[in-house]
PDB file of C-alpha atoms and ligand atoms in Angstrom:
ATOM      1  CA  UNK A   1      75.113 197.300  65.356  1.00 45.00           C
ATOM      2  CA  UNK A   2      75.198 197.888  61.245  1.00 41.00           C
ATOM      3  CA  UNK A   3      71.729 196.028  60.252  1.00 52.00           C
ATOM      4  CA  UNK A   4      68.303 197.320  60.645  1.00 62.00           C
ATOM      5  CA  UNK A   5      66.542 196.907  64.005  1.00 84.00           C
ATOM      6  CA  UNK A   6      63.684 194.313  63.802  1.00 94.00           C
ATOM      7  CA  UNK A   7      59.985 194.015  65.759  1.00 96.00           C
ATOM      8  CA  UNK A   8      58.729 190.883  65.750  1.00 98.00           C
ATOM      9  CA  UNK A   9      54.720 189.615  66.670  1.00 98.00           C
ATOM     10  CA  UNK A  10      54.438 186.349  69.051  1.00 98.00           C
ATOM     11  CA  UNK A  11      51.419 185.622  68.051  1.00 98.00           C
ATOM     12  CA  UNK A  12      50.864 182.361  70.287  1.00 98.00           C
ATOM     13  CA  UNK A  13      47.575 180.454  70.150  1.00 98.00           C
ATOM     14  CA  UNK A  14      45.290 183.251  69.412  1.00 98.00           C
ATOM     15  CA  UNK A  15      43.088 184.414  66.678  1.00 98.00           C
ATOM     16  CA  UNK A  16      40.805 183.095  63.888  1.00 98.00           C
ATOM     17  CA  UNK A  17      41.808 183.915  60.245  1.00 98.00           C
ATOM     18  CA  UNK A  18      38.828 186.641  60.115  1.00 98.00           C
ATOM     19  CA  UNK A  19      40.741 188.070  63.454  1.00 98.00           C
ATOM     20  CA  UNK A  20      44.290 188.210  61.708  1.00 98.00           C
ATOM     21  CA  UNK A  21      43.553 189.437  58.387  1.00 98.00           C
ATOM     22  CA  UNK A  22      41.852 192.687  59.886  1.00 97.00           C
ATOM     23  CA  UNK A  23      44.889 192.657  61.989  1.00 97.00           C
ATOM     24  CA  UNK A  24      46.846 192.940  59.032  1.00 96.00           C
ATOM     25  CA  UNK A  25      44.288 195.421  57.639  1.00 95.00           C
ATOM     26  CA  UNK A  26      44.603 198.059  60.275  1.00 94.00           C
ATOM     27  CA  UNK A  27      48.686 197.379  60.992  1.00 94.00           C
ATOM     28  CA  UNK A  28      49.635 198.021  57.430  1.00 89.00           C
ATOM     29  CA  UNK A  29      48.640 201.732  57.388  1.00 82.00           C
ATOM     30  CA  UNK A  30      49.984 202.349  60.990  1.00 81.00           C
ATOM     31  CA  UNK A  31      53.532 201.643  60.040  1.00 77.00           C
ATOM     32  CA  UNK A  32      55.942 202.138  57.081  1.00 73.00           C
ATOM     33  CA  UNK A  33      59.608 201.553  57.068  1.00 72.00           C
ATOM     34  CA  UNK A  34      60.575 199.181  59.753  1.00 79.00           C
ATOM     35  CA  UNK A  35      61.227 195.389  59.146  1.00 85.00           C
ATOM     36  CA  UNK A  36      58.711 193.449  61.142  1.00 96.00           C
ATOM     37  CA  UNK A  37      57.968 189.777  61.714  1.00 98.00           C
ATOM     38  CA  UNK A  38      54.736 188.568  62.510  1.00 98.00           C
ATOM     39  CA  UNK A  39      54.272 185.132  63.757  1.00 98.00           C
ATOM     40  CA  UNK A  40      51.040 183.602  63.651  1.00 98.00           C
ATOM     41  CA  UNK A  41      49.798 179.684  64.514  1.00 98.00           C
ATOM     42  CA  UNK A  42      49.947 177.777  61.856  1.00 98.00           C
ATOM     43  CA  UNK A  43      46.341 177.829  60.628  1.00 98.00           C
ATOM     44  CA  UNK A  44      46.901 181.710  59.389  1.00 98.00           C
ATOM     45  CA  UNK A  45      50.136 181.352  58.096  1.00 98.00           C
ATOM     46  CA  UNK A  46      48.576 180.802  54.404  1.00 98.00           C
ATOM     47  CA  UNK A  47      46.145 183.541  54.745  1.00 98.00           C
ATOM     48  CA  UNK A  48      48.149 185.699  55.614  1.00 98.00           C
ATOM     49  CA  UNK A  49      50.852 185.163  53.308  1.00 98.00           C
ATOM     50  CA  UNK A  50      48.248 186.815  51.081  1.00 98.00           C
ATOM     51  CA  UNK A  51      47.558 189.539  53.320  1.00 97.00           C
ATOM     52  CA  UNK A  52      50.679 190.535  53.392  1.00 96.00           C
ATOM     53  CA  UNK A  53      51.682 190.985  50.195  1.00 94.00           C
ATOM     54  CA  UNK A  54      53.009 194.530  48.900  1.00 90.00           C
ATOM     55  CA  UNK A  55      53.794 194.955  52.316  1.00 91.00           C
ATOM     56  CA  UNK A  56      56.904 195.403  54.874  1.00 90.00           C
ATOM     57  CA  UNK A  57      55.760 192.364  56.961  1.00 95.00           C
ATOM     58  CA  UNK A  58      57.481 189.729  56.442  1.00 97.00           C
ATOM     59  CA  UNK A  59      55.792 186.013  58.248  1.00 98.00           C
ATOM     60  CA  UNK A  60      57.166 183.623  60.496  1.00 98.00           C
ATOM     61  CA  UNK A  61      56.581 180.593  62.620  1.00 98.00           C
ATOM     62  CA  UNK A  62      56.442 179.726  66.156  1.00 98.00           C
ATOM     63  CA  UNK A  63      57.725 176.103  66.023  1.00 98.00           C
ATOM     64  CA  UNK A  64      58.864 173.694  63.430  1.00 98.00           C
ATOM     65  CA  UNK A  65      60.006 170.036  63.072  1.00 98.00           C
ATOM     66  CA  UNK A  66      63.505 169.597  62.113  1.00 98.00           C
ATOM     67  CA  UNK A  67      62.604 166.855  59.822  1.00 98.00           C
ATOM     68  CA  UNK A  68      61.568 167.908  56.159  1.00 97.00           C
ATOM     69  CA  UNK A  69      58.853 165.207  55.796  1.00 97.00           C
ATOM     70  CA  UNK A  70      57.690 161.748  57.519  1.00 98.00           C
ATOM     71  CA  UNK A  71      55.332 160.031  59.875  1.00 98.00           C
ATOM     72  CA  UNK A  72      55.332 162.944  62.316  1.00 98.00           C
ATOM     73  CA  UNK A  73      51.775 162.890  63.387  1.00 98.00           C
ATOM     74  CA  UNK A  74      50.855 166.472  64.222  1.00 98.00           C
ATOM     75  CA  UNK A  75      54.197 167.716  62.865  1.00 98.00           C
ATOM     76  CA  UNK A  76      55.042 170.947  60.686  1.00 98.00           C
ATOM     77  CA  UNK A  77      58.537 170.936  58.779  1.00 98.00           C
ATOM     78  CA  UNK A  78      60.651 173.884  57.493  1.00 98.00           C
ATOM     79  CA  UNK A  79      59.822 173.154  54.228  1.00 98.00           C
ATOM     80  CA  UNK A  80      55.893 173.095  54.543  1.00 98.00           C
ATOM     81  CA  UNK A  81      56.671 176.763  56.309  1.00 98.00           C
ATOM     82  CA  UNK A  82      58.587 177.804  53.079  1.00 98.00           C
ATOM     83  CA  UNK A  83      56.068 176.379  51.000  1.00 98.00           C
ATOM     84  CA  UNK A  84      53.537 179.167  53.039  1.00 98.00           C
ATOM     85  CA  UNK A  85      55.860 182.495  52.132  1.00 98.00           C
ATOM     86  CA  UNK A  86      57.722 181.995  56.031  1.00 98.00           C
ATOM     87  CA  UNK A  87      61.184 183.654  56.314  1.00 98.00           C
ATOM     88  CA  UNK A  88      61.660 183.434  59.954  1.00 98.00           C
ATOM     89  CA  UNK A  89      60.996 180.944  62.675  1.00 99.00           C
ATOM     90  CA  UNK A  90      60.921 181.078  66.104  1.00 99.00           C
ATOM     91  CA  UNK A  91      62.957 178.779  67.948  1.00 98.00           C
ATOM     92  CA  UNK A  92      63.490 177.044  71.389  1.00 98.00           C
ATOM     93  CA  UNK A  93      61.024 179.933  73.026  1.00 98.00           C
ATOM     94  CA  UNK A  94      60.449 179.593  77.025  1.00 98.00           C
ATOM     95  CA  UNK A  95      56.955 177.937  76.566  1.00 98.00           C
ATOM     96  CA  UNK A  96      58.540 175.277  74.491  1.00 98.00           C
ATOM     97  CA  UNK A  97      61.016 174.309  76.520  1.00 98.00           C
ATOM     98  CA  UNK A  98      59.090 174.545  80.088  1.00 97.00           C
ATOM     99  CA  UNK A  99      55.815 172.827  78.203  1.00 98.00           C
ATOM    100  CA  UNK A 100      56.713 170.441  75.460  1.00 98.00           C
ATOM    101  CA  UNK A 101      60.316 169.549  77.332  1.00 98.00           C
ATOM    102  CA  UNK A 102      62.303 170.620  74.480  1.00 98.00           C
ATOM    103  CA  UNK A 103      65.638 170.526  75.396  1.00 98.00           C
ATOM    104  CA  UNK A 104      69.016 172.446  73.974  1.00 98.00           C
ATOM    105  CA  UNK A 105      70.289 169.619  71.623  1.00 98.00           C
ATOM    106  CA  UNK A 106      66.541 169.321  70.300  1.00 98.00           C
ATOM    107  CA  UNK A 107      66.805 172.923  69.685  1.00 98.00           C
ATOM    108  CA  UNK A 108      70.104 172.868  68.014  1.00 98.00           C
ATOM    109  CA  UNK A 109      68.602 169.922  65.492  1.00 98.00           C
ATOM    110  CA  UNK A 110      66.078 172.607  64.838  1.00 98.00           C
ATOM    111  CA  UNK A 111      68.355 175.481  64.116  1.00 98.00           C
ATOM    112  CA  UNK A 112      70.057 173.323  61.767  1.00 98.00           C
ATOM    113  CA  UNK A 113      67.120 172.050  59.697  1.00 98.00           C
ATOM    114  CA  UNK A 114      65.674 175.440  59.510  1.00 98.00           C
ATOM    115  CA  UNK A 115      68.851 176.845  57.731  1.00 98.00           C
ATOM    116  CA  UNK A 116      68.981 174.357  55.841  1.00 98.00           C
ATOM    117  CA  UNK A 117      65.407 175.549  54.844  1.00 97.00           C
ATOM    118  CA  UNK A 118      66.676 179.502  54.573  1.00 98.00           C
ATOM    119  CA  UNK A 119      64.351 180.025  57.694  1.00 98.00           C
ATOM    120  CA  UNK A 120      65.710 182.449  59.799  1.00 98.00           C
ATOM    121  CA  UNK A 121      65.860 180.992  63.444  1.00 98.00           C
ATOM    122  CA  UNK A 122      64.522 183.751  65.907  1.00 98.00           C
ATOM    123  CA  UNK A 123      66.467 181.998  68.815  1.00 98.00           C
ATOM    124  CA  UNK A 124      64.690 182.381  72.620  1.00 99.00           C
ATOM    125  CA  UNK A 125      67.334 182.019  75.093  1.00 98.00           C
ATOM    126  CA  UNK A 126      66.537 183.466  79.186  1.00 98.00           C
ATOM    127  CA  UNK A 127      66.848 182.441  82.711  1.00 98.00           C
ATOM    128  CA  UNK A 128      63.734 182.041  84.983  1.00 98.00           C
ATOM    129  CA  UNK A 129      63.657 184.074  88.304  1.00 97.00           C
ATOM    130  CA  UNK A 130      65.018 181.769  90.474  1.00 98.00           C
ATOM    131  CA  UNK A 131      68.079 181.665  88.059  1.00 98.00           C
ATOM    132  CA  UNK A 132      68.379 185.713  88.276  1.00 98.00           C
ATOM    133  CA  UNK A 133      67.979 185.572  92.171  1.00 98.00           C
ATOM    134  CA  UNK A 134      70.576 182.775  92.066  1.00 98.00           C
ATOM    135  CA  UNK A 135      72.855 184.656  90.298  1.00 98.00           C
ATOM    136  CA  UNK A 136      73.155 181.928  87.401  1.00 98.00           C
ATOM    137  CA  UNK A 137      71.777 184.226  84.387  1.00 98.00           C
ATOM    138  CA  UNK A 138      75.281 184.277  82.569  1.00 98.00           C
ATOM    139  CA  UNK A 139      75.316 180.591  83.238  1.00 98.00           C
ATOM    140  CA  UNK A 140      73.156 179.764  81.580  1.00 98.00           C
ATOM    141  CA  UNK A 141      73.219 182.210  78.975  1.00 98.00           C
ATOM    142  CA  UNK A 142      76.282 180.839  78.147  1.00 98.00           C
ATOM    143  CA  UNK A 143      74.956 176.801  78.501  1.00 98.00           C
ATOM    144  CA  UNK A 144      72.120 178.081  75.592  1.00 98.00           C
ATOM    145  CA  UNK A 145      74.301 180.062  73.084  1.00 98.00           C
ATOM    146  CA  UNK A 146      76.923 176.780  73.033  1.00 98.00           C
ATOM    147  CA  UNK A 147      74.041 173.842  73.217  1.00 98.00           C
ATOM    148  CA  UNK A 148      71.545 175.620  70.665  1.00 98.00           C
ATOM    149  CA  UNK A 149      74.551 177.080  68.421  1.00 98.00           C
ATOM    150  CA  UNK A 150      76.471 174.169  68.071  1.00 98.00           C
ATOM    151  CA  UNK A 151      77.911 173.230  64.948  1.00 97.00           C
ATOM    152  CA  UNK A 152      76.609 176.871  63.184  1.00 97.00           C
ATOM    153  CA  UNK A 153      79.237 178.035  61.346  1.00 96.00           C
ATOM    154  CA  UNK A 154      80.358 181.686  61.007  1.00 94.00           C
ATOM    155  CA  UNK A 155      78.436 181.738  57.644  1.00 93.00           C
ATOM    156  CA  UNK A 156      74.943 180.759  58.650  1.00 96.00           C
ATOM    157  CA  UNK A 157      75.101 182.583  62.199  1.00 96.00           C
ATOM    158  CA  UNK A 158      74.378 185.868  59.972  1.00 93.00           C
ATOM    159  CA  UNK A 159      71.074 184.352  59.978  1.00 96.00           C
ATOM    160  CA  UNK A 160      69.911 183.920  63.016  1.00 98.00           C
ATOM    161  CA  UNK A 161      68.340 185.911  65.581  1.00 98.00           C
ATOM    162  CA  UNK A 162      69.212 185.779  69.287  1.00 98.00           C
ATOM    163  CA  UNK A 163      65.924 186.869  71.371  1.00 98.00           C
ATOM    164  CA  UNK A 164      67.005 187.451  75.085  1.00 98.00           C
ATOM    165  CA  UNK A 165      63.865 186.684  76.856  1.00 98.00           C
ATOM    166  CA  UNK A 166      64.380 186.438  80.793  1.00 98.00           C
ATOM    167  CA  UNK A 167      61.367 184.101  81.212  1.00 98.00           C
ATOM    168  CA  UNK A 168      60.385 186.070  84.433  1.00 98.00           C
ATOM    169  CA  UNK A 169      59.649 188.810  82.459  1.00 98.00           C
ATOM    170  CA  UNK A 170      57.040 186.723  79.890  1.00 98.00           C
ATOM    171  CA  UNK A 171      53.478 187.500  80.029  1.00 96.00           C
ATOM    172  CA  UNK A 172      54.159 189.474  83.509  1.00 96.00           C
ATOM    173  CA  UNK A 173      53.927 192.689  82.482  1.00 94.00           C
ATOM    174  CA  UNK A 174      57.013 193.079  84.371  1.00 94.00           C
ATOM    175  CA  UNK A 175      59.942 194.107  82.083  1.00 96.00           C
ATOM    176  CA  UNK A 176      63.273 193.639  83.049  1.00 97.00           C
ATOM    177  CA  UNK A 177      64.780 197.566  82.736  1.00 98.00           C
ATOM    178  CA  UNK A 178      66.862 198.457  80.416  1.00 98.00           C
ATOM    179  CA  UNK A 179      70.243 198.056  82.131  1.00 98.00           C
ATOM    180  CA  UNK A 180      69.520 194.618  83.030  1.00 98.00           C
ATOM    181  CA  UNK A 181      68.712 193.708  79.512  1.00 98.00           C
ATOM    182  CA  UNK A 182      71.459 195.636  78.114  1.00 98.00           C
ATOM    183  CA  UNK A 183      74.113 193.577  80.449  1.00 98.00           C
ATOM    184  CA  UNK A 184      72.925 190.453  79.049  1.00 98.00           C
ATOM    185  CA  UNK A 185      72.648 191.505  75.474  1.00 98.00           C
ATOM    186  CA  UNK A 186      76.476 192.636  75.650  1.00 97.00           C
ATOM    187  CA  UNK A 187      76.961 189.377  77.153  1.00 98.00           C
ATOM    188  CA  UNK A 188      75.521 187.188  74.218  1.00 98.00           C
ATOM    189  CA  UNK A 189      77.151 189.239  72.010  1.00 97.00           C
ATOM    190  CA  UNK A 190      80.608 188.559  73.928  1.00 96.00           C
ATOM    191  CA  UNK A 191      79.778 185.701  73.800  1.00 97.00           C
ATOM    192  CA  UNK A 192      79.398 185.537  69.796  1.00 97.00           C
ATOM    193  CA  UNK A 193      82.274 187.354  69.308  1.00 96.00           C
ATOM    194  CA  UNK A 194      84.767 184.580  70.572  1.00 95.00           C
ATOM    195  CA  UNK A 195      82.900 181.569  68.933  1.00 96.00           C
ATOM    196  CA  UNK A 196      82.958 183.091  65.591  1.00 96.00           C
ATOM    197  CA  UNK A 197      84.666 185.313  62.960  1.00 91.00           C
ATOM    198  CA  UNK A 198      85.231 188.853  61.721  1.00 79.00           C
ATOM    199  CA  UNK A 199      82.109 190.609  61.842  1.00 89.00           C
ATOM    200  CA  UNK A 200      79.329 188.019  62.583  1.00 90.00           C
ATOM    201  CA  UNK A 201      79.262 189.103  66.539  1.00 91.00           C
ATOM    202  CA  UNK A 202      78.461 192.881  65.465  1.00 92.00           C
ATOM    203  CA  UNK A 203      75.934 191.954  62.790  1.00 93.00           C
ATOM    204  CA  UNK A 204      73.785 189.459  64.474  1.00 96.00           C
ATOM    205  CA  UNK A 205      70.508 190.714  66.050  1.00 96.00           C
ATOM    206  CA  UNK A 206      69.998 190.564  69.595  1.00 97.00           C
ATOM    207  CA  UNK A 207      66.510 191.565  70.441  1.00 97.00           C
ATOM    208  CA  UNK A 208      64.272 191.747  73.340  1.00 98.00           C
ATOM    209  CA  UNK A 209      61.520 189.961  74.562  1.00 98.00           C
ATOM    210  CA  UNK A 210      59.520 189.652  77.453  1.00 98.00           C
ATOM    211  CA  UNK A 211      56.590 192.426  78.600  1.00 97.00           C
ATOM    212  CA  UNK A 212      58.134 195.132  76.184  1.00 98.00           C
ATOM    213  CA  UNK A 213      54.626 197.723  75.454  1.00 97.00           C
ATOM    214  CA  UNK A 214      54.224 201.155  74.383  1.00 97.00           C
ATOM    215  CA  UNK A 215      55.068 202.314  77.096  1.00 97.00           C
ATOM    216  CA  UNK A 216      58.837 200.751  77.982  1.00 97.00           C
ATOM    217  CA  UNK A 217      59.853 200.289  74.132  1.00 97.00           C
ATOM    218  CA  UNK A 218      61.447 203.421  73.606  1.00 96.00           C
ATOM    219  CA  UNK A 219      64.043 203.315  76.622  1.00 97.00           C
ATOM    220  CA  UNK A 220      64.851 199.480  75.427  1.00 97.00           C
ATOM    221  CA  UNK A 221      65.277 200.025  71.903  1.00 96.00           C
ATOM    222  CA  UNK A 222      68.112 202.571  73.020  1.00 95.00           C
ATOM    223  CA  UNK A 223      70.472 200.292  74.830  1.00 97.00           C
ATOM    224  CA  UNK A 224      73.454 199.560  72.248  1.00 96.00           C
ATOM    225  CA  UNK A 225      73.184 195.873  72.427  1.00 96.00           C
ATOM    226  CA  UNK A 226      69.321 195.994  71.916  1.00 97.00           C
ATOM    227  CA  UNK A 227      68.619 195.661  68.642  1.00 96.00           C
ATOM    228  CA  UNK A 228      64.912 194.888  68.580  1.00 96.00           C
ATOM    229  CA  UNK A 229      61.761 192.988  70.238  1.00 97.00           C
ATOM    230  CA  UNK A 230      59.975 190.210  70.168  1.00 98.00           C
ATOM    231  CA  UNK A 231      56.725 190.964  71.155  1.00 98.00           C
ATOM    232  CA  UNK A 232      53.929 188.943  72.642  1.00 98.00           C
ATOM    233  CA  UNK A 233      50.351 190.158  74.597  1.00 98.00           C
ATOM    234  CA  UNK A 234      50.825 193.449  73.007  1.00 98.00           C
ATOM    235  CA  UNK A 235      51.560 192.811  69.810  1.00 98.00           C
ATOM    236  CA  UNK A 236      48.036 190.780  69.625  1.00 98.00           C
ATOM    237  CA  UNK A 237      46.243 194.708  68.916  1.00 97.00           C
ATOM    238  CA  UNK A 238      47.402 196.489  65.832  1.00 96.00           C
ATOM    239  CA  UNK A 239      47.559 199.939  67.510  1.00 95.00           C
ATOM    240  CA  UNK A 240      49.729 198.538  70.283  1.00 96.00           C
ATOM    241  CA  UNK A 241      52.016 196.850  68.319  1.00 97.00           C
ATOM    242  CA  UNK A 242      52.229 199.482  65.555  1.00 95.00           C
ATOM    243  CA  UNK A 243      53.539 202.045  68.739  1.00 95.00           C
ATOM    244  CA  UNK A 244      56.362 199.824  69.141  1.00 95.00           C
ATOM    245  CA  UNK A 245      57.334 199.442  65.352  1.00 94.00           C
ATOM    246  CA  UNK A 246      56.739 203.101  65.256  1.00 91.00           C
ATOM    247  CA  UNK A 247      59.851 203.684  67.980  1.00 90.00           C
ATOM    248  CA  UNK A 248      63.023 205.790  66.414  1.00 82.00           C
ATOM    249  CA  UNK A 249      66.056 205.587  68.124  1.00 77.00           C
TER     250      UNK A 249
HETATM  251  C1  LIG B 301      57.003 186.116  74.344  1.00 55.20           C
HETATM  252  O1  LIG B 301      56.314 185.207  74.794  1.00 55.20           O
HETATM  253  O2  LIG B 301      57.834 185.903  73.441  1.00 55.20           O
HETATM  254  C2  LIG B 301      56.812 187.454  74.906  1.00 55.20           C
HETATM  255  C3  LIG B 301      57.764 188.329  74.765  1.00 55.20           C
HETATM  256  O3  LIG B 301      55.623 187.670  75.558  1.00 55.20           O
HETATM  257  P1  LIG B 301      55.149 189.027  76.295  1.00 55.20           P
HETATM  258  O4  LIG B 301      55.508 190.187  75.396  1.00 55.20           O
HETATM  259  O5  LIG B 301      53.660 188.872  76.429  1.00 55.20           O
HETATM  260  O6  LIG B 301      55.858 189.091  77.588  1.00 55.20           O
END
């Protein structure tokens, strides 16, 4: 891995604005030097676009239409997240797809509209236990990367971000370790490496995601294939989630 490692905040549906500016507030002198993502709901993205100035946190969102504008009651585009300072956005996560039904080829409209955009797709791909027990976790690995991925070229996958989240491990407080991550990281990035060109398998980010804390972040962030987290309950308090960003490898 040649880029940067990245820690990135799953916000979900939780906190007011007053609640996420002092987040802001308190994170910013915790932590210097590390690229980090937070992603807020929508109603604090604007806020804290301002918050976050002269900072190293950059914003991002948890969901987006892939149209750019229409009647789409209840709808947010890519372009109305530009429009609020977003870089990143996170993409086809567990909840989304269990929840709202959203299946691979929606996903894959998604990617493509927020490139389009120049969002960068945080991309949640993960098998749920009884996948894992059924020994089926490559599977459909592999069934993600080629539905969600399809038709990005070697150019734009540079900007994407693959976030292995096994969806057992969500919200469970039970992480998977860090060999069983690290076998499917190397897998994706296998996997990457014969769909596409020259470097773009080595440089794209494959991070983490389910139940990583203070106390397991260390012994992820060391696997070679690991190349970051995407954090959820405990990136909601700013010392937690600054002990993470605060990991050297
Ligand atoms: C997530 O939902 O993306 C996530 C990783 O959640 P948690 O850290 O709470 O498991």
């Amino acid at each position: 891995m040649t880029t940067k490692s990245l820690i990135a905040a799953n916000w979900k549906m939780n906190k007011s604005v007053k609640e996420a500016v002092s987040f802001i507030e308190d994170f910013k002198n915790y932590v210097k030097d590390v690229e980090i993502v937070i992603c807020p709901s929508f109603t604090l993205l604007n806020k804290l676009n301002e918050s976050i100035k002269n900072t190293n946190i950059k914003l991002g969102a948890q969901n987006m239409h892939f149209e750019e504008k229409g009647a789409f009651t209840g709808e947010i585009s890519g372009l109305m997240l530009k429009d609020v300072g977003c870089e990143y956005v996170i993409l086809g996560h567990s909840e989304r797809r269990q929840y709202f039904n959203e299946t691979d080829e929606l996903i894959n409209k998604k990617i493509k509209a927020a490139l389009k955009n120049k969002l960068k797709p945080i991309l949640c791909i993960g098998e749920n236990l009884q996948q894992r027990n059924n020994n089926q976790t490559m599977g459909i690995i592999k069934k993600q990367i080629i539905g969600d991925l399809n038709n990005v070229s070697d150019r734009e996958i540079k900007n994407i971000i693959v976030a292995y989240e096994p969806i057992w491990a969500i919200g469970t407080g039970k992480n998977a370790t860090p060999e069983q991550a690290e076998e499917v990281h190397k897998f994706i990035r296998e996997l990457l490496s014969k769909k596409y060109n020259g470097n773009a398998a080595k440089n794209t980010r494959i991070i983490y995601g389910g139940s990583m804390k203070p106390e397991n972040a260390k012994e992820l962030l060391s696997m070679p294939d690991i190349d970051g987290g995407l954090v959820g309950g405990a990136s909601l308090d700013a010392k937690s989630f600054a002990k993470i960003c605060s990991v050297r490898i």
